[in-house]
Tab-separated table of C-alpha atoms and ligand atoms in Angstrom:
chain	number	residue	atom	x	y	z
A	249	MET	CA	63.681	287.111	122.649
A	250	ALA	CA	65.157	284.481	120.348
A	251	GLU	CA	63.477	284.301	116.935
A	252	ARG	CA	61.079	281.387	116.682
A	253	ARG	CA	61.566	278.526	114.169
A	254	PRO	CA	58.223	277.791	112.766
A	255	PRO	CA	57.213	274.231	111.976
A	256	VAL	CA	58.076	273.139	108.472
A	257	ASP	CA	55.780	271.041	106.336
A	258	MET	CA	56.575	267.946	104.137
A	259	LEU	CA	57.783	270.175	101.300
A	260	GLY	CA	60.013	272.350	103.425
A	261	ARG	CA	57.653	275.183	103.761
A	262	PRO	CA	57.573	277.105	107.070
A	263	LEU	CA	54.368	278.134	108.679
A	264	LYS	CA	54.629	281.904	108.659
A	265	SER	CA	51.275	283.447	107.592
A	266	LEU	CA	47.716	283.171	108.657
A	267	ARG	CA	44.458	284.476	107.024
A	268	VAL	CA	41.638	284.850	109.336
A	269	SER	CA	38.181	284.985	107.808
A	270	VAL	CA	35.922	286.897	110.401
A	271	THR	CA	32.662	286.343	108.603
A	272	ASP	CA	31.224	284.471	105.588
A	273	ARG	CA	28.860	287.187	104.750
A	274	CYS	CA	29.523	289.552	101.906
A	275	ASN	CA	27.732	292.743	100.603
A	276	LEU	CA	28.717	292.011	96.966
A	277	ARG	CA	27.838	289.031	94.747
A	278	CYS	CA	30.805	289.038	92.369
A	279	SER	CA	30.427	286.585	89.449
A	280	TYR	CA	33.755	284.856	90.082
A	281	CYS	CA	33.108	284.200	93.766
A	282	MET	CA	29.359	284.238	94.765
A	283	PRO	CA	27.375	283.858	91.623
A	284	GLU	CA	24.390	282.111	93.135
A	285	GLU	CA	21.144	283.554	94.361
A	286	GLU	CA	21.121	281.805	97.688
A	287	TYR	CA	23.790	280.576	100.180
A	288	VAL	CA	24.048	278.378	103.091
A	289	TRP	CA	25.613	280.449	105.888
A	290	LEU	CA	27.662	279.391	108.904
A	291	PRO	CA	25.464	279.111	112.071
A	292	ARG	CA	26.013	282.293	114.090
A	293	GLU	CA	26.755	280.450	117.368
A	294	ASP	CA	29.623	278.789	115.570
A	295	LEU	CA	31.416	281.961	114.745
A	296	LEU	CA	34.545	282.421	116.784
A	297	THR	CA	34.368	285.286	119.271
A	298	PHE	CA	37.191	287.977	119.211
A	299	GLU	CA	38.660	286.357	122.364
A	300	GLU	CA	38.667	282.974	120.706
A	301	ILE	CA	40.283	284.478	117.529
A	302	ARG	CA	42.909	286.223	119.627
A	303	GLU	CA	43.601	283.021	121.598
A	304	LEU	CA	44.136	280.996	118.269
A	305	VAL	CA	46.274	283.802	116.687
A	306	SER	CA	48.465	283.817	119.826
A	307	VAL	CA	48.902	280.108	119.572
A	308	PHE	CA	49.938	280.609	115.827
A	309	THR	CA	52.338	283.475	116.677
A	310	GLY	CA	53.775	281.358	119.442
A	311	LEU	CA	54.787	278.979	116.694
A	312	GLY	CA	56.359	281.629	114.517
A	313	VAL	CA	53.499	282.963	112.478
A	314	ASP	CA	54.162	286.678	112.012
A	315	LYS	CA	51.810	287.783	109.341
A	316	VAL	CA	48.111	287.897	109.933
A	317	ARG	CA	45.486	289.099	107.353
A	318	LEU	CA	41.851	289.643	108.109
A	319	THR	CA	39.489	288.703	105.384
A	320	GLY	CA	36.051	287.044	104.695
A	321	GLY	CA	33.389	287.256	103.304
A	322	GLU	CA	33.581	291.029	103.658
A	323	PRO	CA	35.569	291.533	106.986
A	324	LEU	CA	34.058	295.036	107.550
A	325	LEU	CA	30.646	293.496	107.929
A	326	ARG	CA	31.818	292.002	111.259
A	327	ARG	CA	30.615	294.282	114.015
A	328	ASP	CA	33.327	296.259	115.875
A	329	LEU	CA	36.082	294.856	113.730
A	330	ALA	CA	38.325	297.619	114.995
A	331	THR	CA	38.155	296.042	118.407
A	332	LEU	CA	39.506	292.747	117.079
A	333	VAL	CA	42.199	294.649	115.236
A	334	GLY	CA	43.312	296.272	118.411
A	335	MET	CA	43.422	292.867	120.140
A	336	LEU	CA	45.435	291.409	117.377
A	337	ALA	CA	47.721	294.420	117.044
A	338	ARG	CA	48.724	293.937	120.695
A	339	THR	CA	49.197	290.164	120.379
A	340	PRO	CA	52.987	289.383	120.701
A	341	GLY	CA	54.489	288.166	117.439
A	342	VAL	CA	52.148	289.919	114.970
A	343	ALA	CA	54.578	291.790	112.945
A	344	ASP	CA	52.305	292.502	109.927
A	345	LEU	CA	48.540	292.983	110.528
A	346	ALA	CA	46.658	293.462	107.208
A	347	LEU	CA	43.051	293.557	105.957
A	348	THR	CA	41.558	292.573	102.547
A	349	THR	CA	38.249	294.277	101.843
A	350	ASN	CA	35.929	295.238	99.018
A	351	GLY	CA	36.141	298.881	100.341
A	352	ILE	CA	32.390	299.594	100.590
A	353	LEU	CA	32.431	300.165	104.336
A	354	LEU	CA	36.029	301.484	104.487
A	355	ALA	CA	35.433	305.250	104.517
A	356	GLU	CA	33.350	304.938	107.669
A	357	GLN	CA	35.754	302.516	109.423
A	358	VAL	CA	39.237	303.354	108.344
A	359	GLY	CA	39.976	305.863	111.096
A	360	ALA	CA	38.975	303.390	113.840
A	361	LEU	CA	40.921	300.665	112.106
A	362	ARG	CA	44.080	302.823	111.891
A	363	ASP	CA	43.858	303.897	115.495
A	364	ALA	CA	43.363	300.346	116.589
A	365	GLY	CA	46.717	299.446	114.940
A	366	LEU	CA	46.000	297.984	111.493
A	367	HIS	CA	49.190	298.138	109.381
A	368	ARG	CA	48.129	297.643	105.868
A	369	VAL	CA	45.017	297.647	103.628
A	370	THR	CA	44.337	295.686	100.335
A	371	VAL	CA	41.204	296.784	98.488
A	372	SER	CA	39.646	294.651	95.745
A	373	LEU	CA	38.879	296.754	92.748
A	374	ASP	CA	38.175	294.943	89.484
A	375	THR	CA	36.888	297.883	87.403
A	376	LEU	CA	36.887	301.547	87.178
A	377	ARG	CA	33.542	301.676	85.552
A	378	PRO	CA	30.397	301.933	87.729
A	379	ASP	CA	28.133	300.120	85.249
A	380	ARG	CA	30.558	297.280	84.925
A	381	PHE	CA	30.949	297.167	88.725
A	382	ARG	CA	27.102	296.728	88.901
A	383	THR	CA	27.048	293.889	86.376
A	384	LEU	CA	30.055	292.165	87.939
A	385	THR	CA	29.071	292.439	91.605
A	386	ARG	CA	25.247	292.732	91.270
A	387	ARG	CA	25.458	295.767	93.661
A	388	ASP	CA	25.471	299.533	93.102
A	389	ALA	CA	28.472	300.634	95.209
A	390	HIS	CA	31.329	301.531	93.004
A	391	GLY	CA	31.435	305.155	94.292
A	392	ARG	CA	31.701	303.913	97.881
A	393	VAL	CA	34.649	301.761	96.985
A	394	LEU	CA	36.510	304.619	95.341
A	395	GLU	CA	35.683	306.757	98.537
A	396	GLY	CA	37.154	303.936	100.658
A	397	ILE	CA	40.329	303.920	98.674
A	398	GLU	CA	40.652	307.696	99.113
A	399	ALA	CA	39.999	307.387	102.760
A	400	VAL	CA	42.754	304.865	103.220
A	401	ARG	CA	45.129	307.403	101.806
A	402	ARG	CA	43.895	310.211	104.003
A	403	ALA	CA	44.102	308.047	107.143
A	404	GLY	CA	47.846	307.851	106.424
A	405	PHE	CA	48.230	304.150	105.606
A	406	GLU	CA	51.229	303.068	103.599
A	407	GLY	CA	51.485	300.102	101.394
A	408	LEU	CA	47.922	300.304	99.971
A	409	LYS	CA	47.316	297.546	97.428
A	410	LEU	CA	44.550	297.170	94.903
A	411	ASP	CA	43.647	293.653	93.774
A	412	SER	CA	41.870	293.053	90.411
A	413	VAL	CA	40.604	289.631	89.246
A	414	ILE	CA	40.997	289.917	85.495
A	415	MET	CA	38.500	287.907	83.339
A	416	ARG	CA	38.164	287.729	79.660
A	417	GLY	CA	35.024	289.429	78.342
A	418	THR	CA	34.702	291.379	81.605
A	419	ASN	CA	37.623	293.689	82.339
A	420	GLU	CA	40.707	292.622	80.490
A	421	ASP	CA	40.599	295.795	78.676
A	422	GLU	CA	41.109	297.731	81.870
A	423	LEU	CA	44.627	296.674	82.836
A	424	VAL	CA	46.271	299.948	81.784
A	425	ASP	CA	43.548	302.088	83.336
A	426	LEU	CA	43.872	300.236	86.516
A	427	VAL	CA	47.607	300.787	86.613
A	428	GLU	CA	47.179	304.474	85.938
A	429	PHE	CA	44.533	304.681	88.664
A	430	GLY	CA	46.888	302.945	91.031
A	431	LYS	CA	49.637	305.557	90.301
A	432	GLY	CA	47.123	308.264	91.080
A	433	VAL	CA	46.302	306.992	94.624
A	434	ALA	CA	49.882	305.571	95.342
A	435	ALA	CA	48.779	302.002	95.481
A	436	GLU	CA	50.433	298.827	93.997
A	437	VAL	CA	48.015	297.255	91.675
A	438	ARG	CA	47.994	293.487	91.592
A	439	PHE	CA	46.229	291.608	88.835
A	440	ILE	CA	44.862	288.127	89.862
A	441	GLU	CA	44.249	285.342	87.381
A	442	TYR	CA	40.665	284.051	87.586
A	443	MET	CA	40.915	280.884	89.758
A	444	ASP	CA	38.741	277.741	89.771
A	445	VAL	CA	38.257	277.781	93.524
A	446	GLY	CA	35.245	276.654	95.389
A	447	GLY	CA	32.448	279.156	94.732
A	448	ALA	CA	33.671	279.993	91.218
A	449	THR	CA	30.954	277.852	89.636
A	450	LEU	CA	30.943	279.880	86.482
A	451	TRP	CA	34.719	279.360	85.960
A	452	SER	CA	36.006	278.285	82.532
A	453	ALA	CA	39.456	278.198	81.155
A	454	ASP	CA	38.630	280.482	78.270
A	455	LYS	CA	37.870	283.323	80.729
A	456	VAL	CA	41.278	283.151	82.308
A	457	VAL	CA	43.642	286.003	81.274
A	458	SER	CA	46.949	284.535	81.848
A	459	ARG	CA	49.872	286.279	83.385
A	460	ALA	CA	51.641	286.049	80.032
A	461	GLU	CA	48.872	287.847	78.357
A	462	MET	CA	48.655	290.528	81.017
A	463	LEU	CA	52.470	291.211	80.661
A	464	GLU	CA	51.992	291.362	76.844
A	465	THR	CA	49.270	293.989	77.169
A	466	LEU	CA	51.264	296.051	79.597
A	467	THR	CA	54.510	295.691	77.532
A	468	ARG	CA	52.611	297.001	74.463
A	469	ARG	CA	51.569	300.184	76.411
A	470	TYR	CA	54.584	300.825	78.638
A	471	GLY	CA	57.654	299.168	76.979
A	472	PRO	CA	59.910	296.578	78.518
A	473	ILE	CA	58.881	295.372	81.905
A	474	GLN	CA	61.396	293.973	84.377
A	475	PRO	CA	60.726	291.340	87.031
A	476	VAL	CA	61.584	292.713	90.477
A	477	VAL	CA	64.238	290.412	91.933
A	478	GLU	CA	63.273	289.576	95.592
A	479	VAL	CA	63.022	286.472	97.907
A	480	SER	CA	59.476	286.436	98.877
A	481	SER	CA	56.686	284.032	99.770
A	482	ALA	CA	54.040	286.623	98.811
A	483	PRO	CA	51.582	285.369	96.254
A	484	ALA	CA	52.197	288.125	93.810
A	485	GLU	CA	55.184	288.182	91.456
A	486	ARG	CA	56.246	291.820	91.161
A	487	PHE	CA	57.269	293.690	87.947
A	488	ARG	CA	58.713	297.198	87.324
A	489	LEU	CA	57.444	299.293	84.433
A	490	PRO	CA	59.910	301.529	82.710
A	491	ASP	CA	58.674	304.601	84.666
A	492	GLY	CA	59.459	302.723	87.901
A	493	THR	CA	55.888	301.744	88.799
A	494	VAL	CA	55.639	298.451	90.441
A	495	ILE	CA	52.758	296.086	89.804
A	496	GLY	CA	52.016	292.531	90.928
A	497	ILE	CA	50.530	289.515	89.170
A	498	ILE	CA	48.918	286.608	91.190
A	499	ALA	CA	49.103	283.821	88.644
A	500	SER	CA	47.660	280.949	90.621
A	501	THR	CA	46.003	279.448	87.684
A	502	THR	CA	48.725	279.309	85.033
A	503	THR	CA	51.839	279.602	87.233
A	504	PRO	CA	51.022	278.371	90.705
A	505	PHE	CA	53.386	279.161	93.542
A	506	CYS	CA	52.584	276.274	95.953
A	507	ARG	CA	56.290	275.575	96.443
A	508	THR	CA	56.613	278.824	98.458
A	509	CYS	CA	53.215	278.844	100.153
A	510	ASP	CA	53.569	279.465	103.884
A	511	ARG	CA	49.913	280.310	104.368
A	512	SER	CA	47.101	278.671	106.114
A	513	ARG	CA	43.540	279.829	106.734
A	514	LEU	CA	41.143	280.016	109.622
A	515	THR	CA	37.337	280.150	108.726
A	516	ALA	CA	35.098	282.353	110.756
A	517	ASP	CA	33.996	279.231	112.712
A	518	GLY	CA	37.469	277.976	113.359
A	519	LEU	CA	38.156	275.469	110.634
A	520	TRP	CA	41.876	275.575	109.912
A	521	LEU	CA	42.744	274.904	106.252
A	522	LEU	CA	46.121	274.257	104.785
A	523	CYS	CA	45.421	275.245	101.251
A	524	LEU	CA	42.937	277.267	99.393
A	525	TYR	CA	41.884	274.137	97.531
A	526	ALA	CA	41.730	271.902	100.627
A	527	GLN	CA	38.668	269.773	100.902
A	528	SER	CA	38.789	269.431	104.749
A	529	GLY	CA	40.541	270.961	107.714
A	530	THR	CA	41.153	270.856	111.473
A	531	ASP	CA	38.245	271.953	113.711
A	532	LEU	CA	40.004	274.272	116.111
A	533	ARG	CA	36.846	275.663	117.429
A	534	ARG	CA	35.899	272.232	118.715
A	535	LEU	CA	39.248	271.840	120.322
A	536	LEU	CA	39.061	275.374	121.888
A	537	ARG	CA	35.488	275.080	123.159
A	538	GLY	CA	36.234	271.561	124.439
A	539	GLY	CA	38.809	273.083	126.760
A	540	ALA	CA	42.078	272.320	124.927
A	541	SER	CA	45.058	273.865	126.640
A	542	ARG	CA	47.476	276.064	124.790
A	543	ASP	CA	49.904	273.253	124.671
A	544	GLU	CA	47.338	270.961	123.133
A	545	LEU	CA	46.359	273.546	120.429
A	546	THR	CA	50.043	274.096	119.695
A	547	THR	CA	50.555	270.252	119.323
A	548	ALA	CA	47.406	269.994	117.006
A	549	ILE	CA	48.689	272.846	114.824
A	550	THR	CA	52.294	271.638	114.648
A	551	GLY	CA	50.949	268.100	113.811
A	552	GLY	CA	48.779	269.420	111.005
A	553	TRP	CA	51.422	271.601	109.471
A	554	THR	CA	54.311	269.110	109.663
A	555	ALA	CA	52.102	266.517	107.771
A	556	ARG	CA	51.134	269.189	105.118
A	557	ARG	CA	51.730	268.092	101.538
A	558	ASP	CA	49.156	270.317	99.855
A	559	ARG	CA	49.888	271.892	96.573
A	560	GLY	CA	46.363	272.407	95.349
A	561	ALA	CA	46.839	274.985	92.618
A	562	GLU	CA	49.600	272.869	91.070
A	563	GLU	CA	47.390	269.805	91.133
A	564	ARG	CA	44.683	271.694	89.471
A	565	LYS	CA	47.031	272.847	86.724
A	566	GLU	CA	48.360	269.287	86.242
A	567	LEU	CA	44.645	268.216	85.252
A	568	GLY	CA	45.112	269.786	81.964
A	569	ILE	CA	41.370	270.158	80.867
A	570	ARG	CA	39.513	271.512	83.852
A	571	GLY	CA	36.218	273.097	84.849
A	572	PRO	CA	34.929	274.563	88.081
A	573	LEU	CA	36.330	272.854	91.056
A	574	LEU	CA	32.945	272.173	92.617
A	575	GLN	CA	29.265	272.246	91.748
A	576	ILE	CA	26.621	274.087	93.680
A	577	GLU	CA	25.207	270.987	95.414
A	578	GLY	CA	28.661	270.201	96.962
A	579	LEU	CA	29.064	273.874	98.110
A	580	ARG	CA	25.588	273.771	99.768
A	581	ARG	CA	26.401	270.596	101.587
A	582	ASP	CA	29.566	272.054	103.024
A	583	PRO	CA	29.885	275.854	102.885
A	584	HIS	CA	33.419	275.546	104.197
A	585	LEU	CA	34.354	274.801	100.534
A	586	GLU	CA	33.320	278.258	99.395
A	587	MET	CA	35.985	280.881	98.690
A	588	HIS	CA	33.861	283.478	100.630
A	589	THR	CA	34.019	281.246	103.702
A	590	ARG	CA	37.674	280.423	103.674
A	591	GLY	CA	38.790	283.882	102.700
A	592	GLY	CA	40.700	284.779	99.630
B	1431	SAM	N1	35.601	290.798	100.666
B	1431	SAM	C1	36.928	290.919	100.606
B	1431	SAM	C2	37.394	291.455	99.207
B	1431	SAM	O1	36.668	291.624	98.426
B	1431	SAM	O2	38.595	291.709	99.071
B	1431	SAM	C3	37.838	289.721	101.069
B	1431	SAM	C4	37.446	288.367	100.619
B	1431	SAM	S1	37.562	288.009	98.933
B	1431	SAM	C5	37.003	286.311	98.803
B	1431	SAM	C6	39.250	288.045	98.696
B	1431	SAM	C7	39.823	288.058	97.445
B	1431	SAM	O3	39.455	286.829	96.724
B	1431	SAM	C8	39.362	289.203	96.521
B	1431	SAM	O4	40.383	289.949	96.057
B	1431	SAM	C9	38.680	288.460	95.384
B	1431	SAM	O5	38.773	289.156	94.250
B	1431	SAM	C10	39.415	287.159	95.411
B	1431	SAM	N2	38.650	286.056	94.654
B	1431	SAM	C11	37.434	285.542	94.886
B	1431	SAM	N3	37.144	284.734	94.130
B	1431	SAM	C12	38.169	284.555	93.072
B	1431	SAM	C13	38.451	283.696	91.958
B	1431	SAM	N4	37.567	282.860	91.520
B	1431	SAM	N5	39.540	283.970	91.262
B	1431	SAM	C14	40.462	284.812	91.759
B	1431	SAM	N6	40.339	285.685	92.885
B	1431	SAM	C15	39.145	285.425	93.488
């Protein structure tokens, strides 16, 4: 079959990658993502069924999307996720099927996920210290996350990634420990700058540990660090330590990468978003449940993408002085603005 040419947006970026949030629920309450006591959840009847997700994913792959990542909320809270994984793994055009998880439920599900055809796993791990984990996430589950990471290895997955949001005053002293831990479990560690996305109502510029600072700390410990030269639309810039270890840095706050962003996001209730910072999106659930044909869905998605001009992280950076993107009242009025609804 001839390779598909995906639609290209107004800044010349192809539509190649889709993040599918399968639930807005989470079993952690990380201070950088879900710091509030109470949340407004998506109505259950609005959540896309597995068949609806498959239908939409297949429209996207028909347009040339070849990377699909399942996220949330915490995706492993969605009942029978392995069934969805199996359906997507068999969907023509899905070349890379990945999962981002906090790892708490991984040990019990990883075998089924692997059997169902999941290709890759990314686990969020911000600290190696159980007490810090408890303070940061307001849940006591550090041991289960570590068990989950171990289980990914045992299940035979390759390409395990560990994502750590680094915040000043919280875990910036763990960069080296996390790199060493990653070596021990054959994982690529990726450090994420604290972002002022929806949901991050406690965000402030002084808590951001910049890519430059992270590189400085790592250079002090390991010696000269070389950028890995590669053509990639992946969010992480990769670097090689003198011993050959490769790490990533996702520097959306200080060094945004909007110019190569080929990602869009589907919320669990079918809102299609063109940017992590987008204030609105296209309601694909309404189209789907209203009986739209495959051609009509294809037209809606192509039209949305070709009109795309979003460069949210760059625009945030251009502001200069900035605070949280949104306040709690706005997030309560529209939970689609929350990071845990749109998927990280
Ligand atoms: N529950 C899953 C997990 O923990 O990986 C998937 C959803 S979570 C929203 C996806 C990613 O977004 C996680 O790696 C999380 O650390 C990241 N994230 C959430 N809020 C963030 C923020 N304010 N700045 C940077 N990364 C953030």
